[in-house]
Amino acid sequence: MGERMERIIGIDLGTTNSCVAIVESGQPVVLPNKGGYKTTPSVVAISENGKRLVGQIAKRQAITNATNTVFAAKRLIGRRWNSPAVRTMVDTMPYTIVEGPNGDPRIKLRDRVYSVAEISSIILQEMKLIAEEYTGERIEKAVITVPAYFNDAQRQATKDA
């Protein structure tokens, strides 16, 4: 009969939480993560043994590993190092934010410096994994939300992620 359409997922990459949805029988369905939750904390951490943690597991160890746990990274996306928003985060966040080679903010976790797009991509990869585990299919395409107030640099940085 007709060939099956390629599945495209929708990801809401949020400042606090992220979620992923698919269309099933014409209806959008928000997919649960391994813990059964429909949202996943937008948190990335590097544990003491160098393991990358994402979501609930990263959030749970945030107090004991605050300097190596990133949250609210979306607030930095597409911004300049010297912008007021970045300056505020440098002063208030428990993790280290450093100036990148292009005057952009970067995040230092353990012995490595990550771009904000890299941190966002780790969260996006987790959302993709949730969808792949749910559907049993390889996912190649996604639609990712960006806030209406995002400027071109912020939109581009989200695309880069």
Coordinates of N, CA, C and O in Angstrom, one line a residue:
M1 N 0.9 -1.2 0.0 CA 0.0 0.0 0.0 C 0.9 1.2 0.0 O 1.9 1.3 -0.7
G2 N 0.5 2.3 0.8 CA 1.3 3.5 0.8 C 2.6 3.3 1.7 O 2.5 2.5 2.6
E3 N 3.6 4.0 1.4 CA 4.8 3.8 2.2 C 4.7 4.7 3.4 O 4.0 5.7 3.5
R4 N 5.4 4.2 4.5 CA 5.3 4.8 5.8 C 6.0 6.1 5.8 O 7.1 6.2 5.3
M5 N 5.4 7.1 6.4 CA 6.0 8.4 6.5 C 7.1 8.4 7.5 O 7.1 7.7 8.5
E6 N 8.2 9.2 7.2 CA 9.3 9.3 8.2 C 8.7 10.0 9.4 O 8.0 11.0 9.3
R7 N 9.1 9.5 10.6 CA 8.6 10.1 11.8 C 9.5 11.3 12.2 O 10.7 11.2 12.2
I8 N 8.8 12.4 12.5 CA 9.5 13.6 13.0 C 9.0 13.9 14.4 O 7.8 13.8 14.7
I9 N 10.0 14.1 15.3 CA 9.6 14.4 16.7 C 9.6 15.9 16.9 O 10.2 16.7 16.2
G10 N 8.8 16.3 17.9 CA 8.8 17.7 18.3 C 9.5 17.8 19.7 O 9.2 17.0 20.6
I11 N 10.4 18.7 19.9 CA 11.1 18.9 21.1 C 10.9 20.3 21.7 O 11.1 21.3 20.9
D12 N 10.4 20.4 22.9 CA 10.4 21.7 23.6 C 11.6 21.7 24.5 O 11.7 21.0 25.5
L13 N 12.6 22.5 24.0 CA 13.9 22.6 24.7 C 13.7 23.8 25.7 O 13.7 25.0 25.3
G14 N 13.4 23.5 26.9 CA 13.0 24.5 27.9 C 14.2 24.9 28.8 O 15.2 24.2 28.9
T15 N 14.1 26.1 29.4 CA 15.1 26.6 30.3 C 15.2 25.7 31.6 O 16.2 25.3 32.0
T16 N 14.0 25.2 32.1 CA 13.9 24.4 33.3 C 13.7 22.9 33.0 O 14.4 22.1 33.5
N17 N 12.8 22.7 32.1 CA 12.5 21.3 31.7 C 12.3 21.2 30.2 O 12.0 22.2 29.5
S18 N 12.5 20.0 29.6 CA 12.3 19.8 28.2 C 11.4 18.6 28.0 O 11.2 17.8 29.0
C19 N 10.7 18.5 26.9 CA 9.9 17.3 26.6 C 9.9 17.0 25.1 O 10.3 17.9 24.3
V20 N 9.5 15.8 24.8 CA 9.5 15.4 23.4 C 8.1 14.8 23.1 O 7.5 14.1 23.9
A21 N 7.6 15.0 21.8 CA 6.3 14.5 21.4 C 6.4 14.0 20.0 O 7.3 14.3 19.2
I22 N 5.4 13.1 19.7 CA 5.3 12.5 18.4 C 3.8 12.6 18.0 O 3.0 12.8 18.9
V23 N 3.5 12.4 16.8 CA 2.1 12.3 16.4 C 1.8 10.8 16.2 O 2.5 10.1 15.5
E24 N 0.7 10.4 16.9 CA 0.3 9.0 16.8 C -1.2 9.0 16.5 O -2.0 9.6 17.2
S25 N -1.6 8.3 15.4 CA -3.0 8.3 15.0 C -3.6 9.7 14.9 O -4.7 10.0 15.3
G26 N -2.8 10.6 14.4 CA -3.2 12.0 14.2 C -3.3 12.9 15.4 O -3.7 14.0 15.4
Q27 N -2.8 12.3 16.6 CA -2.8 13.1 17.8 C -1.4 13.2 18.4 O -0.7 12.3 18.4
P28 N -1.1 14.4 18.9 CA 0.2 14.6 19.5 C 0.2 13.9 20.9 O -0.7 13.9 21.6
V29 N 1.4 13.2 21.1 CA 1.6 12.4 22.3 C 2.9 12.8 22.9 O 3.9 12.7 22.3
V30 N 2.9 13.4 24.2 CA 4.1 13.7 24.9 C 4.6 12.4 25.5 O 3.9 11.6 26.1
L31 N 5.9 12.1 25.2 CA 6.5 10.8 25.5 C 7.1 10.8 26.9 O 7.8 11.8 27.3
P32 N 6.9 9.8 27.7 CA 7.5 9.7 29.0 C 9.0 9.3 28.9 O 9.3 8.5 28.0
N33 N 9.8 9.8 29.8 CA 11.2 9.3 29.9 C 11.3 8.0 30.7 O 10.3 7.5 31.1
K34 N 12.5 7.6 30.9 CA 12.7 6.3 31.6 C 12.1 6.3 33.0 O 11.6 5.2 33.5
G35 N 12.0 7.4 33.6 CA 11.4 7.5 35.0 C 9.9 7.6 34.9 O 9.2 7.7 36.0
G36 N 9.3 7.7 33.7 CA 7.9 7.8 33.6 C 7.3 9.2 33.5 O 6.1 9.4 33.5
Y37 N 8.2 10.2 33.6 CA 7.8 11.6 33.6 C 7.7 12.1 32.1 O 8.5 11.7 31.3
K38 N 6.8 13.0 31.9 CA 6.6 13.6 30.6 C 7.5 14.8 30.3 O 7.7 15.2 29.2
T39 N 8.2 15.3 31.4 CA 9.2 16.3 31.3 C 10.5 15.8 31.9 O 10.5 15.0 32.8
T40 N 11.6 16.3 31.3 CA 12.9 15.9 31.8 C 13.6 17.2 32.1 O 13.6 18.2 31.3
P41 N 14.2 17.3 33.3 CA 14.9 18.5 33.7 C 16.0 18.9 32.7 O 16.7 18.0 32.2
S42 N 16.1 20.1 32.3 CA 17.1 20.6 31.3 C 18.4 20.8 32.1 O 18.9 21.9 32.3
V43 N 19.0 19.7 32.7 CA 20.1 19.7 33.5 C 21.2 18.7 33.0 O 20.8 17.6 32.7
V44 N 22.4 19.1 32.9 CA 23.5 18.3 32.5 C 24.6 18.4 33.5 O 24.9 19.4 34.1
A45 N 25.2 17.2 33.9 CA 26.2 17.2 34.9 C 27.3 16.2 34.4 O 27.1 15.3 33.7
I46 N 28.5 16.4 34.9 CA 29.6 15.5 34.8 C 29.9 15.0 36.2 O 30.3 15.8 37.0
S47 N 29.8 13.7 36.4 CA 30.0 13.1 37.7 C 31.5 13.0 38.0 O 32.4 13.3 37.1
E48 N 31.8 12.6 39.2 CA 33.2 12.5 39.7 C 34.0 11.6 38.8 O 35.2 11.9 38.5
N49 N 33.4 10.5 38.4 CA 34.1 9.5 37.5 C 34.1 9.9 36.0 O 34.4 9.1 35.2
G50 N 33.6 11.1 35.7 CA 33.6 11.6 34.3 C 32.4 11.2 33.5 O 32.3 11.5 32.3
K51 N 31.4 10.6 34.1 CA 30.2 10.2 33.4 C 29.3 11.3 33.2 O 29.1 12.2 34.1
R52 N 28.7 11.4 32.0 CA 27.7 12.4 31.6 C 26.4 12.1 32.1 O 25.9 11.0 31.9
L53 N 25.7 13.0 32.9 CA 24.4 12.7 33.4 C 23.5 13.8 32.9 O 23.8 14.9 32.7
V54 N 22.2 13.3 32.5 CA 21.2 14.3 32.0 C 19.9 14.0 32.6 O 19.5 12.9 32.9
G55 N 19.2 15.1 32.9 CA 17.8 15.0 33.4 C 17.7 14.8 34.9 O 18.5 15.4 35.6
Q56 N 16.8 14.0 35.3 CA 16.5 13.7 36.7 C 17.8 13.3 37.5 O 18.1 13.8 38.5
I57 N 18.6 12.4 36.9 CA 19.8 11.9 37.5 C 20.8 13.0 37.7 O 21.5 13.1 38.8
A58 N 20.9 14.0 36.8 CA 21.8 15.1 37.0 C 21.2 16.1 38.0 O 22.0 16.6 38.9
K59 N 19.9 16.3 38.0 CA 19.3 17.2 39.0 C 19.4 16.6 40.4 O 19.7 17.4 41.3
R60 N 19.3 15.3 40.6 CA 19.4 14.7 41.9 C 20.7 14.9 42.6 O 20.8 15.0 43.8
Q61 N 21.8 14.9 41.8 CA 23.1 15.1 42.4 C 23.6 16.5 42.4 O 24.8 16.8 42.7
A62 N 22.8 17.4 42.0 CA 23.2 18.9 41.8 C 23.7 19.5 43.1 O 24.6 20.3 43.1
I63 N 23.2 19.1 44.3 CA 23.6 19.7 45.5 C 25.0 19.2 45.9 O 25.9 20.0 46.3
T64 N 25.3 17.9 45.7 CA 26.6 17.4 46.0 C 27.7 17.7 45.0 O 28.9 17.5 45.2
N65 N 27.2 18.1 43.8 CA 28.2 18.3 42.7 C 27.8 19.6 41.9 O 27.8 19.7 40.7
A66 N 27.5 20.7 42.7 CA 27.0 21.9 42.1 C 27.9 22.6 41.1 O 27.4 23.1 40.1
T67 N 29.2 22.5 41.2 CA 30.1 23.2 40.3 C 30.1 22.5 39.0 O 30.6 23.1 38.0
N68 N 29.7 21.2 38.9 CA 29.8 20.5 37.7 C 28.4 20.1 37.1 O 28.2 19.1 36.4
T69 N 27.4 20.9 37.6 CA 26.0 20.6 37.2 C 25.4 21.9 36.6 O 25.4 22.9 37.2
V70 N 25.0 21.8 35.3 CA 24.5 23.0 34.6 C 23.0 22.9 34.5 O 22.4 21.9 34.1
F71 N 22.4 24.1 34.8 CA 20.9 24.2 34.6 C 20.7 25.6 34.1 O 21.6 26.5 34.2
A72 N 19.6 25.9 33.5 CA 19.2 27.2 32.9 C 20.2 27.6 31.8 O 20.4 28.8 31.6
A73 N 20.9 26.7 31.2 CA 21.9 27.1 30.2 C 21.3 27.8 29.0 O 21.9 28.6 28.3
K74 N 20.0 27.6 28.8 CA 19.3 28.2 27.7 C 19.3 29.7 27.8 O 19.3 30.4 26.8
R75 N 19.4 30.2 29.0 CA 19.5 31.7 29.3 C 20.8 32.3 28.6 O 20.9 33.5 28.4
L76 N 21.8 31.4 28.4 CA 23.1 31.9 27.8 C 23.1 31.8 26.3 O 24.0 32.3 25.7
I77 N 22.2 31.0 25.7 CA 22.3 30.7 24.3 C 22.2 31.9 23.4 O 21.4 32.8 23.6
G78 N 23.2 32.0 22.5 CA 23.3 33.1 21.5 C 23.6 34.4 22.1 O 23.4 35.4 21.4
R79 N 24.0 34.5 23.3 CA 24.4 35.8 24.0 C 25.9 36.1 23.9 O 26.7 35.2 23.7
R80 N 26.2 37.3 24.1 CA 27.6 37.7 24.2 C 28.1 37.7 25.6 O 27.4 37.9 26.5
W81 N 29.4 37.4 25.7 CA 30.0 37.3 27.0 C 29.8 38.6 27.9 O 29.5 38.5 29.1
N82 N 29.8 39.8 27.3 CA 29.7 41.0 28.0 C 28.3 41.5 28.2 O 28.1 42.6 28.7
S83 N 27.3 40.7 27.8 CA 25.9 41.1 28.0 C 25.5 41.1 29.4 O 26.0 40.3 30.2
P84 N 24.5 41.9 29.8 CA 24.1 42.0 31.2 C 23.5 40.6 31.7 O 23.8 40.2 32.8
A85 N 22.8 39.9 30.8 CA 22.2 38.6 31.2 C 23.3 37.6 31.6 O 23.2 36.8 32.5
V86 N 24.4 37.6 30.8 CA 25.5 36.7 31.0 C 26.3 37.1 32.3 O 26.6 36.3 33.1
R87 N 26.5 38.4 32.5 CA 27.2 38.9 33.7 C 26.4 38.4 35.0 O 27.0 38.0 35.9
T88 N 25.1 38.5 34.9 CA 24.3 38.1 36.1 C 24.4 36.6 36.4 O 24.6 36.2 37.5
M89 N 24.4 35.8 35.3 CA 24.6 34.4 35.5 C 26.0 34.0 36.0 O 26.1 33.2 36.9
V90 N 27.0 34.7 35.5 CA 28.4 34.5 36.0 C 28.4 34.7 37.5 O 29.0 33.9 38.3
D91 N 27.7 35.7 38.0 CA 27.7 36.1 39.4 C 26.8 35.2 40.3 O 27.1 35.1 41.5
T92 N 25.8 34.5 39.7 CA 24.8 33.8 40.5 C 24.9 32.3 40.4 O 24.4 31.6 41.3
M93 N 25.4 31.8 39.3 CA 25.4 30.3 39.1 C 26.5 29.6 39.8 O 27.6 30.1 39.9
P94 N 26.2 28.4 40.4 CA 27.3 27.7 41.1 C 28.3 27.1 40.1 O 29.4 26.8 40.6
Y95 N 28.0 26.9 38.8 CA 28.9 26.4 37.9 C 29.7 27.5 37.2 O 29.3 28.7 37.3
T96 N 30.8 27.2 36.6 CA 31.7 28.2 36.1 C 31.4 28.6 34.6 O 31.3 27.7 33.8
I97 N 31.2 29.9 34.4 CA 31.0 30.4 33.0 C 32.2 31.2 32.7 O 32.6 32.0 33.4
V98 N 32.8 30.8 31.5 CA 34.0 31.5 31.1 C 33.8 32.1 29.7 O 32.9 31.8 29.0
E99 N 34.7 33.0 29.3 CA 34.6 33.6 28.0 C 35.2 32.7 26.9 O 36.3 32.2 27.1
G100 N 34.4 32.5 25.9 CA 34.8 31.6 24.8 C 35.7 32.4 23.8 O 35.8 33.7 23.9
P101 N 36.3 31.8 22.8 CA 37.2 32.4 21.9 C 36.5 33.4 21.0 O 37.2 34.3 20.5
N102 N 35.2 33.4 20.9 CA 34.5 34.3 20.0 C 33.7 35.3 20.8 O 32.7 35.9 20.3
G103 N 34.1 35.6 22.1 CA 33.3 36.5 22.9 C 32.0 35.9 23.3 O 31.1 36.7 23.7
D104 N 31.9 34.6 23.3 CA 30.6 34.0 23.7 C 30.8 33.3 25.1 O 32.0 33.0 25.5
P105 N 29.7 33.1 25.9 CA 29.9 32.4 27.1 C 30.1 30.9 26.9 O 29.4 30.3 26.0
R106 N 30.9 30.3 27.7 CA 31.1 28.8 27.7 C 31.0 28.3 29.1 O 31.1 29.1 30.1
I107 N 30.8 27.0 29.2 CA 30.5 26.4 30.6 C 31.7 25.4 30.8 O 31.9 24.6 30.0
K108 N 32.3 25.6 32.0 CA 33.4 24.7 32.4 C 32.9 23.7 33.3 O 32.3 24.0 34.4
L109 N 33.0 22.4 32.9 CA 32.6 21.3 33.8 C 33.8 20.4 33.9 O 34.4 19.9 32.9
R110 N 34.2 20.1 35.2 CA 35.5 19.3 35.4 C 36.6 19.9 34.6 O 36.9 21.1 34.8
D111 N 37.2 19.2 33.7 CA 38.4 19.7 33.0 C 38.1 20.1 31.6 O 39.0 20.2 30.8
R112 N 36.8 20.3 31.2 CA 36.5 20.6 29.9 C 35.6 21.8 29.8 O 34.7 22.0 30.6
V113 N 35.7 22.6 28.7 CA 34.9 23.8 28.5 C 33.9 23.4 27.3 O 34.3 22.9 26.3
Y114 N 32.6 23.6 27.6 CA 31.6 23.3 26.6 C 30.9 24.6 26.1 O 30.8 25.6 26.9
S115 N 30.6 24.6 24.8 CA 29.8 25.8 24.3 C 28.4 25.5 24.8 O 28.0 24.4 25.2
V116 N 27.6 26.6 24.8 CA 26.2 26.5 25.3 C 25.4 25.6 24.3 O 24.6 24.8 24.7
A117 N 25.8 25.6 23.0 CA 25.1 24.8 22.0 C 25.4 23.3 22.3 O 24.6 22.4 22.2
E118 N 26.7 23.0 22.8 CA 27.0 21.6 23.1 C 26.2 21.1 24.3 O 25.7 20.0 24.3
I119 N 26.0 22.0 25.3 CA 25.2 21.6 26.5 C 23.7 21.4 26.0 O 23.1 20.4 26.4
S120 N 23.2 22.3 25.2 CA 21.8 22.1 24.7 C 21.7 20.8 23.8 O 20.7 20.1 23.9
S121 N 22.8 20.5 23.1 CA 22.7 19.3 22.2 C 22.7 18.0 23.1 O 22.1 17.1 22.7
I122 N 23.3 18.1 24.2 CA 23.3 16.9 25.1 C 21.8 16.7 25.6 O 21.3 15.5 25.6
I123 N 21.1 17.7 25.9 CA 19.7 17.6 26.3 C 18.9 17.2 25.1 O 18.0 16.3 25.3
L124 N 19.1 17.7 23.9 CA 18.4 17.3 22.7 C 18.6 15.8 22.4 O 17.7 15.1 22.0
Q125 N 19.9 15.4 22.6 CA 20.2 13.9 22.4 C 19.4 13.1 23.3 O 18.9 12.0 22.9
E126 N 19.2 13.5 24.5 CA 18.4 12.8 25.5 C 17.0 12.7 25.1 O 16.3 11.6 25.2
M127 N 16.4 13.8 24.5 CA 15.0 13.8 24.1 C 14.9 12.8 22.9 O 13.9 12.1 22.8
K128 N 15.9 12.8 22.0 CA 15.9 12.0 20.8 C 15.9 10.5 21.3 O 15.1 9.7 20.8
L129 N 16.7 10.2 22.3 CA 16.8 8.8 22.8 C 15.4 8.4 23.4 O 15.0 7.2 23.2
I130 N 14.8 9.3 24.1 CA 13.4 9.0 24.7 C 12.5 8.6 23.6 O 11.8 7.6 23.7
A131 N 12.5 9.3 22.5 CA 11.6 9.1 21.3 C 12.0 7.7 20.6 O 11.1 7.0 20.3
E132 N 13.3 7.5 20.5 CA 13.7 6.3 19.8 C 13.4 5.0 20.7 O 13.0 4.0 20.1
E133 N 13.5 5.1 22.0 CA 13.2 4.0 22.9 C 11.7 3.8 22.8 O 11.2 2.6 22.8
Y134 N 10.9 4.8 22.8 CA 9.4 4.7 22.7 C 8.9 4.1 21.4 O 8.1 3.2 21.4
T135 N 9.5 4.6 20.3 CA 9.0 4.2 19.0 C 9.7 2.9 18.5 O 9.2 2.2 17.6
G136 N 10.9 2.6 19.0 CA 11.7 1.5 18.4 C 12.2 1.8 17.1 O 12.7 1.0 16.3
E137 N 12.2 3.1 16.7 CA 12.7 3.6 15.4 C 13.8 4.6 15.5 O 14.0 5.2 16.6
R138 N 14.7 4.7 14.5 CA 15.7 5.7 14.5 C 15.1 7.0 14.1 O 14.3 7.1 13.1
I139 N 15.4 8.0 14.8 CA 14.8 9.4 14.6 C 15.9 10.2 13.9 O 17.0 10.3 14.4
E140 N 15.5 10.8 12.8 CA 16.5 11.6 12.0 C 16.1 13.1 12.0 O 17.0 14.0 11.8
K141 N 14.9 13.4 12.2 CA 14.4 14.8 12.1 C 13.6 15.3 13.3 O 12.8 14.5 13.9
A142 N 13.7 16.5 13.7 CA 13.0 17.1 14.8 C 12.6 18.5 14.6 O 13.3 19.2 13.8
V143 N 11.5 18.9 15.1 CA 11.2 20.3 15.2 C 11.4 20.8 16.6 O 11.0 20.1 17.6
I144 N 12.2 21.9 16.8 CA 12.5 22.3 18.1 C 12.0 23.7 18.4 O 12.1 24.6 17.5
T145 N 11.3 23.9 19.5 CA 10.7 25.2 19.8 C 11.8 26.2 20.2 O 12.9 25.9 20.7
V146 N 11.5 27.5 19.8 CA 12.3 28.6 20.3 C 11.3 29.7 20.7 O 10.3 29.8 20.1
P147 N 11.7 30.4 21.8 CA 10.7 31.4 22.3 C 10.6 32.5 21.2 O 11.5 32.8 20.5
A148 N 9.4 33.1 21.1 CA 9.1 34.2 20.2 C 10.1 35.4 20.3 O 10.4 36.0 19.4
Y149 N 10.6 35.6 21.6 CA 11.4 36.7 21.8 C 12.9 36.5 21.4 O 13.7 37.4 21.5
F150 N 13.3 35.2 21.1 CA 14.6 35.0 20.7 C 15.0 35.8 19.5 O 14.3 35.9 18.5
N151 N 16.3 36.3 19.5 CA 16.8 37.0 18.3 C 17.5 36.1 17.4 O 17.5 34.9 17.6
D152 N 18.0 36.6 16.2 CA 18.6 35.7 15.2 C 19.7 34.8 15.8 O 19.9 33.7 15.5
A153 N 20.6 35.5 16.6 CA 21.7 34.8 17.2 C 21.3 33.6 18.1 O 21.8 32.5 18.0
Q154 N 20.2 33.8 18.9 CA 19.7 32.8 19.8 C 19.0 31.7 19.0 O 19.2 30.5 19.3
R155 N 18.3 32.0 17.9 CA 17.7 31.0 17.0 C 18.8 30.2 16.3 O 18.7 29.0 16.3
Q156 N 19.8 30.8 15.8 CA 20.9 30.1 15.2 C 21.7 29.2 16.1 O 22.0 28.1 15.8
A157 N 21.9 29.7 17.4 CA 22.6 28.9 18.4 C 21.7 27.6 18.7 O 22.3 26.6 18.9
T158 N 20.4 27.8 18.7 CA 19.5 26.6 18.9 C 19.7 25.6 17.8 O 19.7 24.4 18.0
K159 N 19.7 26.2 16.5 CA 19.9 25.3 15.4 C 21.2 24.6 15.4 O 21.3 23.4 15.1
D160 N 22.3 25.3 15.8 CA 23.6 24.7 16.0 C 23.6 23.5 16.9 O 24.2 22.5 16.7
A161 N 22.8 23.7 18.0 CA 22.7 22.6 19.0 C 22.1 21.4 18.4 O 22.5 20.3 18.7

